[in-house]
mmCIF file of C-alpha atoms in Angstrom:
data_model
loop_
_atom_site.group_PDB
_atom_site.id
_atom_site.type_symbol
_atom_site.label_atom_id
_atom_site.label_comp_id
_atom_site.label_asym_id
_atom_site.label_seq_id
_atom_site.Cartn_x
_atom_site.Cartn_y
_atom_site.Cartn_z
ATOM 1 C CA MET A 62 -36.339 36.163 -27.313
ATOM 2 C CA ARG A 63 -33.147 36.394 -25.343
ATOM 3 C CA ALA A 64 -33.340 32.751 -24.464
ATOM 4 C CA SER A 65 -33.854 31.660 -28.046
ATOM 5 C CA ALA A 66 -31.046 33.936 -29.216
ATOM 6 C CA GLN A 67 -28.667 32.122 -26.906
ATOM 7 C CA VAL A 68 -29.466 28.688 -28.245
ATOM 8 C CA VAL A 69 -26.382 27.266 -29.846
ATOM 9 C CA ASP A 70 -26.468 24.186 -31.966
ATOM 10 C CA PHE A 71 -23.926 22.071 -30.100
ATOM 11 C CA PRO A 72 -23.301 18.600 -31.403
ATOM 12 C CA ASP A 73 -24.914 15.903 -29.351
ATOM 13 C CA ALA A 74 -22.944 13.890 -26.833
ATOM 14 C CA ALA A 75 -22.441 10.966 -29.182
ATOM 15 C CA THR A 76 -21.005 13.242 -31.865
ATOM 16 C CA ARG A 77 -18.691 14.894 -29.373
ATOM 17 C CA ASP A 78 -17.547 11.507 -28.087
ATOM 18 C CA ALA A 79 -16.908 10.293 -31.613
ATOM 19 C CA ALA A 80 -14.917 13.409 -32.413
ATOM 20 C CA ALA A 81 -12.885 13.053 -29.230
ATOM 21 C CA GLU A 82 -12.188 9.417 -29.997
ATOM 22 C CA ALA A 83 -11.136 10.245 -33.545
ATOM 23 C CA THR A 84 -8.611 12.704 -32.129
ATOM 24 C CA THR A 85 -7.332 10.089 -29.702
ATOM 25 C CA ILE A 86 -7.060 7.512 -32.478
ATOM 26 C CA ALA A 87 -5.107 9.933 -34.639
ATOM 27 C CA SER A 88 -2.691 10.653 -31.791
ATOM 28 C CA ALA A 89 -2.216 6.967 -31.090
ATOM 29 C CA ALA A 90 -1.639 6.289 -34.775
ATOM 30 C CA ARG A 91 1.197 8.826 -34.680
ATOM 31 C CA GLY A 92 2.823 6.898 -31.843
ATOM 32 C CA ASP A 93 1.313 8.515 -28.742
ATOM 33 C CA ARG A 94 1.190 5.732 -26.160
ATOM 34 C CA ARG A 95 -0.857 7.746 -23.694
ATOM 35 C CA ALA A 96 -3.541 8.158 -26.335
ATOM 36 C CA PHE A 97 -3.409 4.451 -27.005
ATOM 37 C CA GLU A 98 -3.792 3.780 -23.297
ATOM 38 C CA ASP A 99 -6.933 5.919 -23.371
ATOM 39 C CA LEU A 100 -8.268 3.755 -26.170
ATOM 40 C CA TYR A 101 -7.348 0.646 -24.219
ATOM 41 C CA ARG A 102 -9.194 1.862 -21.105
ATOM 42 C CA ARG A 103 -12.229 2.757 -23.163
ATOM 43 C CA HIS A 104 -12.522 -0.506 -25.068
ATOM 44 C CA VAL A 105 -10.934 -3.200 -22.932
ATOM 45 C CA GLY A 106 -14.202 -4.246 -21.292
ATOM 46 C CA ARG A 107 -15.924 -4.968 -24.590
ATOM 47 C CA VAL A 108 -12.909 -6.668 -26.117
ATOM 48 C CA ASN A 109 -12.444 -8.815 -23.031
ATOM 49 C CA ARG A 110 -16.097 -9.844 -23.081
ATOM 50 C CA LEU A 111 -15.774 -10.853 -26.722
ATOM 51 C CA CYS A 112 -12.623 -12.893 -26.077
ATOM 52 C CA LEU A 113 -14.158 -14.466 -22.997
ATOM 53 C CA ARG A 114 -17.178 -15.580 -24.980
ATOM 54 C CA LEU A 115 -15.056 -16.966 -27.795
ATOM 55 C CA THR A 116 -12.586 -18.846 -25.614
ATOM 56 C CA GLY A 117 -14.642 -19.627 -22.513
ATOM 57 C CA GLN A 118 -11.489 -19.287 -20.405
ATOM 58 C CA ARG A 119 -10.658 -16.171 -18.453
ATOM 59 C CA GLU A 120 -6.864 -16.448 -18.495
ATOM 60 C CA LEU A 121 -6.768 -17.332 -22.162
ATOM 61 C CA ALA A 122 -9.207 -14.533 -22.960
ATOM 62 C CA GLU A 123 -6.986 -12.009 -21.206
ATOM 63 C CA ASP A 124 -3.959 -13.221 -23.149
ATOM 64 C CA CYS A 125 -5.970 -12.712 -26.323
ATOM 65 C CA VAL A 126 -6.999 -9.214 -25.222
ATOM 66 C CA GLN A 127 -3.344 -8.348 -24.737
ATOM 67 C CA ASP A 128 -2.447 -9.801 -28.146
ATOM 68 C CA ALA A 129 -5.297 -7.869 -29.730
ATOM 69 C CA PHE A 130 -4.225 -4.505 -28.366
ATOM 70 C CA VAL A 131 -0.596 -5.102 -29.354
ATOM 71 C CA SER A 132 -1.767 -6.000 -32.871
ATOM 72 C CA ALA A 133 -4.018 -2.947 -32.924
ATOM 73 C CA TRP A 134 -1.073 -0.741 -32.010
ATOM 74 C CA ARG A 135 0.917 -2.124 -34.930
ATOM 75 C CA ALA A 136 -1.977 -1.767 -37.362
ATOM 76 C CA LEU A 137 -3.267 1.589 -36.161
ATOM 77 C CA PRO A 138 -1.440 3.682 -38.790
ATOM 78 C CA ARG A 139 -3.413 1.770 -41.416
ATOM 79 C CA PHE A 140 -6.779 2.195 -39.666
ATOM 80 C CA GLU A 141 -9.285 4.055 -41.815
ATOM 81 C CA THR A 142 -11.424 6.316 -39.695
ATOM 82 C CA ARG A 143 -14.404 5.839 -41.972
ATOM 83 C CA SER A 144 -15.078 2.537 -40.239
ATOM 84 C CA SER A 145 -15.906 2.070 -36.573
ATOM 85 C CA PHE A 146 -12.855 1.715 -34.363
ATOM 86 C CA SER A 147 -14.789 -0.635 -32.112
ATOM 87 C CA THR A 148 -15.705 -2.932 -34.998
ATOM 88 C CA TRP A 149 -12.129 -2.837 -36.281
ATOM 89 C CA LEU A 150 -10.842 -3.717 -32.836
ATOM 90 C CA HIS A 151 -13.314 -6.583 -32.515
ATOM 91 C CA ARG A 152 -12.030 -8.084 -35.750
ATOM 92 C CA ILE A 153 -8.493 -7.898 -34.460
ATOM 93 C CA ALA A 154 -9.612 -9.574 -31.242
ATOM 94 C CA VAL A 155 -11.274 -12.390 -33.180
ATOM 95 C CA ASN A 156 -8.052 -12.906 -35.107
ATOM 96 C CA ALA A 157 -6.093 -12.930 -31.854
ATOM 97 C CA VAL A 158 -8.353 -15.652 -30.454
ATOM 98 C CA LEU A 159 -8.096 -17.731 -33.611
ATOM 99 C CA ALA A 160 -4.320 -17.291 -33.740
ATOM 100 C CA ARG A 161 -4.032 -18.459 -30.148
ATOM 101 C CA ARG A 162 -6.247 -21.397 -30.979
ATOM 102 C CA ARG A 163 -3.993 -22.420 -33.853
ATOM 103 C CA GLY A 164 -0.889 -21.869 -31.771
ATOM 104 C CA LEU A 165 -2.076 -23.841 -28.833
ATOM 105 C CA ALA A 166 -2.827 -26.865 -31.003
ATOM 106 C CA GLN A 167 -5.432 -28.017 -28.593
ATOM 107 C CA SER A 168 -9.172 -28.122 -28.529
ATOM 108 C CA PHE A 169 -11.083 -25.179 -27.202
ATOM 109 C CA GLU A 170 -13.917 -27.479 -26.336
ATOM 110 C CA ILE A 171 -15.204 -26.208 -23.034
ATOM 111 C CA SER A 172 -18.039 -27.489 -20.963
ATOM 112 C CA VAL A 173 -19.972 -25.100 -18.781
ATOM 113 C CA ASP A 174 -17.068 -22.958 -17.784
ATOM 114 C CA ALA A 175 -16.535 -21.886 -14.225
ATOM 115 C CA ASP A 176 -14.631 -18.766 -15.225
ATOM 116 C CA ILE A 177 -17.570 -17.187 -16.959
ATOM 117 C CA THR A 178 -20.027 -17.967 -14.212
ATOM 118 C CA THR A 179 -17.621 -16.777 -11.549
ATOM 119 C CA LEU A 180 -16.951 -13.565 -13.417
ATOM 120 C CA ASP A 181 -20.597 -12.761 -13.832
ATOM 121 C CA ARG A 182 -21.475 -13.704 -10.304
ATOM 122 C CA ARG A 183 -19.134 -10.988 -9.096
ATOM 123 C CA VAL A 184 -21.007 -8.441 -11.159
ATOM 124 C CA ASN A 185 -24.594 -9.341 -10.502
ATOM 125 C CA VAL A 186 -25.855 -12.288 -8.554
ATOM 126 C CA ASP A 187 -29.005 -14.081 -9.722
ATOM 127 C CA THR A 188 -29.101 -12.395 -13.083
ATOM 128 C CA PRO A 189 -30.832 -14.395 -15.855
ATOM 129 C CA ALA A 190 -27.849 -13.494 -18.060
ATOM 130 C CA LEU A 191 -25.799 -15.856 -15.962
ATOM 131 C CA ASP A 192 -27.651 -18.896 -17.285
ATOM 132 C CA LEU A 193 -27.406 -17.689 -20.842
ATOM 133 C CA GLU A 194 -23.677 -16.931 -20.599
ATOM 134 C CA ALA A 195 -23.080 -20.367 -19.138
ATOM 135 C CA ALA A 196 -25.179 -21.932 -21.861
ATOM 136 C CA ILE A 197 -23.209 -20.085 -24.535
ATOM 137 C CA GLY A 198 -19.997 -21.234 -22.892
ATOM 138 C CA ALA A 199 -21.232 -24.818 -23.088
ATOM 139 C CA LEU A 200 -21.888 -24.698 -26.829
ATOM 140 C CA PRO A 201 -19.551 -26.614 -29.147
ATOM 141 C CA ASP A 202 -16.766 -24.444 -30.545
ATOM 142 C CA GLY A 203 -18.138 -23.975 -34.036
ATOM 143 C CA ALA A 204 -21.631 -23.101 -32.892
ATOM 144 C CA ARG A 205 -20.358 -20.784 -30.155
ATOM 145 C CA HIS A 206 -18.019 -18.870 -32.444
ATOM 146 C CA VAL A 207 -20.711 -18.180 -35.017
ATOM 147 C CA LEU A 208 -23.296 -17.305 -32.388
ATOM 148 C CA VAL A 209 -20.922 -14.846 -30.733
ATOM 149 C CA LEU A 210 -19.885 -13.175 -33.975
ATOM 150 C CA VAL A 211 -23.199 -13.136 -35.817
ATOM 151 C CA GLY A 212 -25.720 -13.290 -32.997
ATOM 152 C CA LEU A 213 -24.010 -10.968 -30.551
ATOM 153 C CA TYR A 214 -21.539 -8.776 -32.415
ATOM 154 C CA GLY A 215 -23.364 -8.102 -35.649
ATOM 155 C CA PHE A 216 -21.050 -9.817 -38.108
ATOM 156 C CA SER A 217 -22.700 -10.910 -41.336
ATOM 157 C CA HIS A 218 -22.462 -14.591 -42.204
ATOM 158 C CA GLU A 219 -20.025 -13.675 -44.960
ATOM 159 C CA GLU A 220 -17.795 -11.801 -42.497
ATOM 160 C CA ALA A 221 -17.999 -14.526 -39.883
ATOM 161 C CA ALA A 222 -17.233 -17.212 -42.442
ATOM 162 C CA ARG A 223 -14.202 -15.271 -43.633
ATOM 163 C CA GLU A 224 -12.921 -14.686 -40.092
ATOM 164 C CA LEU A 225 -13.443 -18.294 -39.030
ATOM 165 C CA GLY A 226 -12.282 -19.870 -42.266
ATOM 166 C CA ILE A 227 -15.549 -21.696 -42.931
ATOM 167 C CA ALA A 228 -18.168 -21.668 -45.672
ATOM 168 C CA VAL A 229 -21.074 -19.223 -45.472
ATOM 169 C CA GLY A 230 -23.482 -22.155 -45.452
ATOM 170 C CA THR A 231 -21.619 -23.670 -42.530
ATOM 171 C CA SER A 232 -21.891 -20.386 -40.660
ATOM 172 C CA LYS A 233 -25.643 -20.335 -41.150
ATOM 173 C CA ALA A 234 -25.976 -23.957 -40.093
ATOM 174 C CA GLN A 235 -23.862 -23.392 -36.999
ATOM 175 C CA LEU A 236 -25.957 -20.394 -35.987
ATOM 176 C CA HIS A 237 -29.122 -22.418 -36.373
ATOM 177 C CA ARG A 238 -27.621 -25.211 -34.303
ATOM 178 C CA ALA A 239 -26.463 -22.788 -31.622
ATOM 179 C CA ARG A 240 -29.891 -21.211 -31.340
ATOM 180 C CA GLN A 241 -31.567 -24.589 -31.087
ATOM 181 C CA LEU A 242 -29.184 -25.757 -28.382
ATOM 182 C CA LEU A 243 -29.583 -22.541 -26.404
ATOM 183 C CA SER A 244 -33.339 -22.551 -26.708
ATOM 184 C CA ALA A 245 -33.543 -26.156 -25.584
ATOM 185 C CA ARG A 246 -31.236 -25.535 -22.662
ATOM 186 C CA LEU A 247 -33.093 -22.442 -21.514
ATOM 187 C CA GLY A 248 -36.578 -23.742 -22.246
ATOM 188 C CA LEU A 249 -37.296 -21.135 -24.887
ATOM 189 C CA VAL A 250 -39.257 -21.467 -28.104
ATOM 190 C CA GLU A 251 -36.973 -20.804 -31.056
ATOM 191 C CA GLU A 252 -38.467 -18.403 -33.585
ATOM 192 C CA ALA A 253 -39.004 -19.628 -37.114
ATOM 193 C CA SER A 254 -36.220 -18.565 -39.434
ATOM 194 C CA MET B 25 -39.287 -20.545 -17.478
ATOM 195 C CA THR B 26 -39.706 -24.214 -18.389
ATOM 196 C CA ALA B 27 -40.241 -26.349 -21.458
ATOM 197 C CA GLU B 28 -43.823 -26.931 -20.315
ATOM 198 C CA ASN B 29 -44.440 -23.210 -20.182
ATOM 199 C CA PRO B 30 -42.314 -21.797 -22.945
ATOM 200 C CA SER B 31 -41.692 -18.116 -23.455
ATOM 201 C CA PRO B 32 -42.924 -16.290 -26.549
ATOM 202 C CA VAL B 33 -41.384 -16.689 -29.959
ATOM 203 C CA GLY B 34 -38.257 -14.645 -30.448
ATOM 204 C CA SER B 35 -37.381 -14.393 -26.780
ATOM 205 C CA LEU B 36 -33.915 -15.809 -27.365
ATOM 206 C CA ASP B 37 -33.000 -12.674 -29.301
ATOM 207 C CA ALA B 38 -34.284 -10.563 -26.437
ATOM 208 C CA HIS B 39 -32.152 -12.521 -24.001
ATOM 209 C CA LEU B 40 -29.101 -12.231 -26.225
ATOM 210 C CA ALA B 41 -29.622 -8.512 -26.608
ATOM 211 C CA ALA B 42 -29.831 -8.116 -22.839
ATOM 212 C CA LEU B 43 -26.477 -9.744 -22.173
ATOM 213 C CA PRO B 44 -23.840 -7.441 -20.699
ATOM 214 C CA ALA B 45 -21.563 -5.970 -23.338
ATOM 215 C CA GLU B 46 -18.521 -5.556 -21.140
ATOM 216 C CA ALA B 47 -16.436 -7.574 -18.708
ATOM 217 C CA GLU B 48 -13.399 -6.002 -17.124
ATOM 218 C CA PRO B 49 -10.315 -8.249 -17.055
ATOM 219 C CA SER B 50 -9.325 -9.649 -13.680
ATOM 220 C CA ARG B 51 -6.088 -7.646 -13.816
ATOM 221 C CA ASP B 52 -4.773 -4.542 -15.522
ATOM 222 C CA LEU B 53 -3.380 -5.700 -18.854
ATOM 223 C CA TRP B 54 -1.941 -2.325 -19.781
ATOM 224 C CA PRO B 55 1.568 -2.778 -18.283
ATOM 225 C CA GLY B 56 2.075 -5.910 -20.366
ATOM 226 C CA ILE B 57 0.768 -4.199 -23.495
ATOM 227 C CA LEU B 58 2.971 -1.184 -22.855
ATOM 228 C CA ALA B 59 5.988 -3.432 -22.437
ATOM 229 C CA GLU B 60 5.355 -5.036 -25.820
ATOM 230 C CA ILE B 61 4.574 -1.934 -27.803
ATOM 231 C CA SER B 62 7.475 -0.067 -26.249
ATOM 232 C CA ALA B 63 9.836 -2.643 -27.673
ATOM 233 C CA GLU B 64 8.827 -1.685 -31.202
ATOM 234 C CA PRO B 65 9.852 1.527 -32.935
ATOM 235 C CA ARG B 66 6.924 3.460 -34.344
ATOM 236 C CA GLY B 67 6.002 7.103 -34.593
ATOM 237 C CA GLN B 68 8.057 10.245 -34.309
ATOM 238 C CA GLY B 69 11.187 9.968 -32.250
ATOM 239 C CA ALA B 70 10.905 6.251 -31.906
ATOM 240 C CA SER B 71 13.946 5.579 -34.053
ATOM 241 C CA ARG B 72 16.094 7.453 -31.558
ATOM 242 C CA VAL B 73 15.256 5.092 -28.728
ATOM 243 C CA ARG B 74 17.866 2.624 -27.611
ATOM 244 C CA TRP B 75 15.588 -0.380 -27.750
ATOM 245 C CA PRO B 76 17.538 -2.898 -25.674
ATOM 246 C CA PHE B 77 17.150 -0.570 -22.704
ATOM 247 C CA ALA B 78 13.492 -0.032 -23.377
ATOM 248 C CA LEU B 79 12.937 -3.749 -23.722
ATOM 249 C CA ALA B 80 14.616 -4.456 -20.414
ATOM 250 C CA ALA B 81 12.450 -1.843 -18.775
ATOM 251 C CA GLY B 82 9.350 -3.252 -20.358
ATOM 252 C CA VAL B 83 10.125 -6.690 -19.022
ATOM 253 C CA ALA B 84 10.606 -5.229 -15.581
ATOM 254 C CA VAL B 85 7.261 -3.478 -15.735
ATOM 255 C CA ALA B 86 5.532 -6.686 -16.749
ATOM 256 C CA ILE B 87 7.235 -8.660 -13.984
ATOM 257 C CA ALA B 88 6.405 -6.089 -11.365
ATOM 258 C CA ALA B 89 2.811 -5.758 -12.455
ATOM 259 C CA GLY B 90 2.259 -9.499 -12.328
ATOM 260 C CA TYR B 91 3.999 -9.788 -9.025
ATOM 261 C CA VAL B 92 2.059 -6.972 -7.401
ATOM 262 C CA GLY B 93 -1.184 -8.555 -8.492
ATOM 263 C CA TRP B 94 -0.094 -11.926 -7.121
ATOM 264 C CA LEU B 95 0.972 -10.668 -3.740
ATOM 265 C CA GLY B 96 -1.866 -8.176 -3.540
ATOM 266 C CA GLY B 97 -4.315 -11.034 -3.722
ATOM 267 C CA ARG B 98 -2.930 -12.427 -0.491
ATOM 268 C CA SER B 99 -3.835 -9.461 1.666
ATOM 269 C CA ALA B 100 -7.141 -7.746 2.131
ATOM 270 C CA PRO B 101 -7.188 -4.022 1.376
ATOM 271 C CA THR B 102 -8.028 -3.267 4.976
ATOM 272 C CA GLU B 103 -4.929 -4.988 6.305
ATOM 273 C CA VAL B 104 -2.969 -1.803 6.804
ATOM 274 C CA ALA B 105 0.139 -1.887 8.946
ATOM 275 C CA ALA B 106 -0.677 0.744 11.531
ATOM 276 C CA ALA B 107 2.296 0.084 13.793
ATOM 277 C CA SER B 108 4.873 1.275 11.299
ATOM 278 C CA GLY B 109 3.247 4.568 10.487
ATOM 279 C CA PRO B 110 0.881 5.547 7.704
ATOM 280 C CA VAL B 111 1.183 3.514 4.553
ATOM 281 C CA PRO B 112 -0.282 5.110 1.473
ATOM 282 C CA SER B 113 -2.939 3.344 -0.508
ATOM 283 C CA ARG B 114 -2.118 2.303 -4.042
ATOM 284 C CA SER B 115 -4.034 5.232 -5.441
ATOM 285 C CA GLU B 116 -2.144 7.558 -3.132
ATOM 286 C CA ALA B 117 1.124 5.983 -4.190
ATOM 287 C CA GLN B 118 0.181 6.383 -7.819
ATOM 288 C CA ARG B 119 -0.768 10.001 -7.218
ATOM 289 C CA LEU B 120 2.612 10.677 -5.682
ATOM 290 C CA VAL B 121 4.515 8.925 -8.403
ATOM 291 C CA GLY B 122 2.345 10.274 -11.140
ATOM 292 C CA PHE B 123 2.557 13.912 -10.203
ATOM 293 C CA ALA B 124 5.837 14.312 -8.376
ATOM 294 C CA ALA B 125 9.316 13.981 -9.778
ATOM 295 C CA PRO B 126 11.552 11.427 -8.037
ATOM 296 C CA SER B 127 13.341 14.318 -6.359
ATOM 297 C CA GLY B 128 10.077 15.744 -5.007
ATOM 298 C CA THR B 129 9.791 16.104 -1.234
ATOM 299 C CA ASP B 130 6.489 14.242 -0.969
ATOM 300 C CA TYR B 131 7.749 11.388 -3.030
ATOM 301 C CA LEU B 132 11.057 10.974 -1.208
ATOM 302 C CA ALA B 133 9.547 11.234 2.276
ATOM 303 C CA THR B 134 6.758 8.788 1.535
ATOM 304 C CA ARG B 135 9.089 6.434 -0.245
ATOM 305 C CA ALA B 136 11.533 6.424 2.682
ATOM 306 C CA SER B 137 8.739 5.653 5.150
ATOM 307 C CA LEU B 138 7.359 2.983 2.890
ATOM 308 C CA GLU B 139 10.752 1.403 2.345
ATOM 309 C CA ARG B 140 11.293 1.042 6.103
ATOM 310 C CA THR B 141 7.993 -0.776 6.560
ATOM 311 C CA TYR B 142 8.658 -2.837 3.477
ATOM 312 C CA SER B 143 12.052 -3.953 4.837
ATOM 313 C CA GLU B 144 10.552 -4.930 8.189
ATOM 314 C CA HIS B 145 7.766 -6.947 6.584
ATOM 315 C CA LEU B 146 10.071 -8.540 4.059
ATOM 316 C CA GLN B 147 12.135 -10.188 6.763
ATOM 317 C CA MET B 148 9.042 -11.891 8.159
ATOM 318 C CA LEU B 149 7.950 -13.450 4.889
ATOM 319 C CA GLU B 150 8.666 -16.981 3.779
ATOM 320 C CA PRO B 151 12.245 -17.236 2.373
ATOM 321 C CA ARG B 152 11.076 -18.259 -1.083
ATOM 322 C CA THR B 153 8.611 -15.395 -1.272
ATOM 323 C CA ARG B 154 11.251 -13.005 0.004
ATOM 324 C CA ALA B 155 13.721 -14.197 -2.606
ATOM 325 C CA ARG B 156 11.205 -13.671 -5.356
ATOM 326 C CA ILE B 157 10.412 -10.170 -4.188
ATOM 327 C CA GLU B 158 14.077 -9.263 -3.975
ATOM 328 C CA ARG B 159 14.805 -10.729 -7.386
ATOM 329 C CA ASP B 160 11.965 -8.801 -8.992
ATOM 330 C CA LEU B 161 12.971 -5.616 -7.232
ATOM 331 C CA ASP B 162 16.502 -6.089 -8.568
ATOM 332 C CA THR B 163 15.073 -6.409 -12.065
ATOM 333 C CA ILE B 164 13.148 -3.193 -11.615
ATOM 334 C CA ARG B 165 16.180 -1.373 -10.293
ATOM 335 C CA ASN B 166 18.421 -2.662 -13.071
ATOM 336 C CA ALA B 167 15.879 -1.522 -15.637
ATOM 337 C CA ASN B 168 15.704 1.827 -13.906
ATOM 338 C CA ALA B 169 19.485 2.177 -14.190
ATOM 339 C CA ASP B 170 19.389 1.170 -17.868
ATOM 340 C CA ILE B 171 16.723 3.724 -18.632
ATOM 341 C CA GLN B 172 18.609 6.442 -16.791
ATOM 342 C CA ARG B 173 21.675 5.703 -18.912
ATOM 343 C CA ALA B 174 19.613 5.732 -22.097
ATOM 344 C CA LEU B 175 17.967 8.996 -21.080
ATOM 345 C CA ALA B 176 21.349 10.588 -20.613
ATOM 346 C CA ALA B 177 21.864 10.097 -24.336
ATOM 347 C CA ASP B 178 18.286 10.888 -25.338
ATOM 348 C CA PRO B 179 16.663 12.968 -22.560
ATOM 349 C CA GLN B 180 13.620 14.005 -24.591
ATOM 350 C CA SER B 181 12.552 10.509 -25.581
ATOM 351 C CA PRO B 182 8.858 10.222 -24.698
ATOM 352 C CA VAL B 183 9.043 6.447 -24.645
ATOM 353 C CA LEU B 184 11.945 6.340 -22.215
ATOM 354 C CA ASN B 185 10.332 8.938 -19.971
ATOM 355 C CA ARG B 186 7.112 7.001 -19.964
ATOM 356 C CA LEU B 187 8.942 3.794 -19.122
ATOM 357 C CA LEU B 188 10.806 5.527 -16.337
ATOM 358 C CA GLU B 189 7.532 6.736 -14.887
ATOM 359 C CA SER B 190 6.163 3.192 -15.058
ATOM 360 C CA ILE B 191 9.232 1.839 -13.284
ATOM 361 C CA TRP B 192 8.880 4.324 -10.425
ATOM 362 C CA GLN B 193 5.234 3.478 -10.103
ATOM 363 C CA GLN B 194 5.822 -0.265 -10.110
ATOM 364 C CA GLU B 195 8.580 -0.010 -7.534
ATOM 365 C CA PHE B 196 6.343 2.134 -5.373
ATOM 366 C CA ASN B 197 3.421 -0.242 -5.749
ATOM 367 C CA LEU B 198 5.594 -3.199 -4.838
ATOM 368 C CA TYR B 199 6.746 -1.467 -1.653
ATOM 369 C CA ALA B 200 3.179 -0.491 -0.816
ATOM 370 C CA THR B 201 1.834 -3.991 -1.365
ATOM 371 C CA VAL B 202 4.363 -5.595 0.968
ATOM 372 C CA ALA B 203 4.021 -2.800 3.520
ATOM 373 C CA ARG B 204 0.259 -3.175 3.613
ATOM 374 C CA ILE B 205 0.373 -6.768 4.822
ATOM 375 C CA LYS B 206 -0.827 -6.543 8.399
ATOM 376 C CA ASP B 207 0.750 -9.752 9.632
ATOM 377 C CA PRO B 208 3.587 -10.810 7.320
ATOM 378 C CA ALA B 209 4.441 -13.833 9.454
ATOM 379 C CA ALA B 210 0.960 -15.235 8.853
ATOM 380 C CA GLN B 211 1.687 -15.248 5.114
ATOM 381 C CA ARG B 212 4.102 -18.077 5.700
ATOM 382 C CA THR B 213 1.244 -20.454 6.356
ATOM 383 C CA ARG B 214 -0.561 -19.595 3.166
ATOM 384 C CA THR B 215 0.115 -21.306 -0.104
#
């Protein structure tokens, strides 16, 4: 009886984390740079991975990460906490990559990129993910961008098309092409769509 | 896994789902971000900041951070200069700078020791490298002086205080990085 009387309905860890992050976001939105640094530390790994997959170049990806966080700082007062901060940040990162692409006025066409393989090798040697990351890095730009956004980060085709400035049908076709190329490269059987 | 012996239908999705979600950048991008966002007024108190000073400081932080990373890559962490006395690790240096005021005893004593070793090692480096270090250190010190002047007019500015803290830390890190090179003369042969 005593034990059951002491049971308190604490929120679960995820709820507590979300609440803590909401507080941090609010502080950062009011101009607290330490709070924003906390957000940076918490999210930089995911944002960097996204930029790395979109660009295929480590240095360029890191420039995009920096651009993304600076843009996020500027836009933070307008962030609506009803949506996921992570998703919001990913969209900003995608825009940062695309802005860099336009600004550079050069092709992003990358063959199997040494940066990605080197980066992953440092983390875990002989992982099967290494082959897949390299294969993604070797995809043509259009196919890679759609695969990363839709296949890996949960964008809808409508969202991806809007972000990339392409038609929804093109997004679907590029995803199909990306999956076929990856499957062929990795010796997998592509599932029927 | 080969084309002759294909995996089951849908395995590509399983592979995609198993990919790592994170990849840490090769360097800390925060100093550069801080430099940029500090140059823009936003939030309470921001309008009181004298931005040219803050901008100069931000540039210094970015320069120092990039420089420390560049030079740090040339020496292994274990290459500690034992002959010149104990040299604090970067984390130790950051602890001292982060939690002690510039007038603090720990900070001043450690900084003085570090500066001696730094000066000795600096003289043994390649002239071009030495010139770059000295130029960057000048930038840091000039920014420090600018911030101090700005703080005299606005002592409670959180942005300026944060920038000042970053400047101390970057200066300290730069000293520590040079002081930790075990054989500075050997650096001359590296490219």
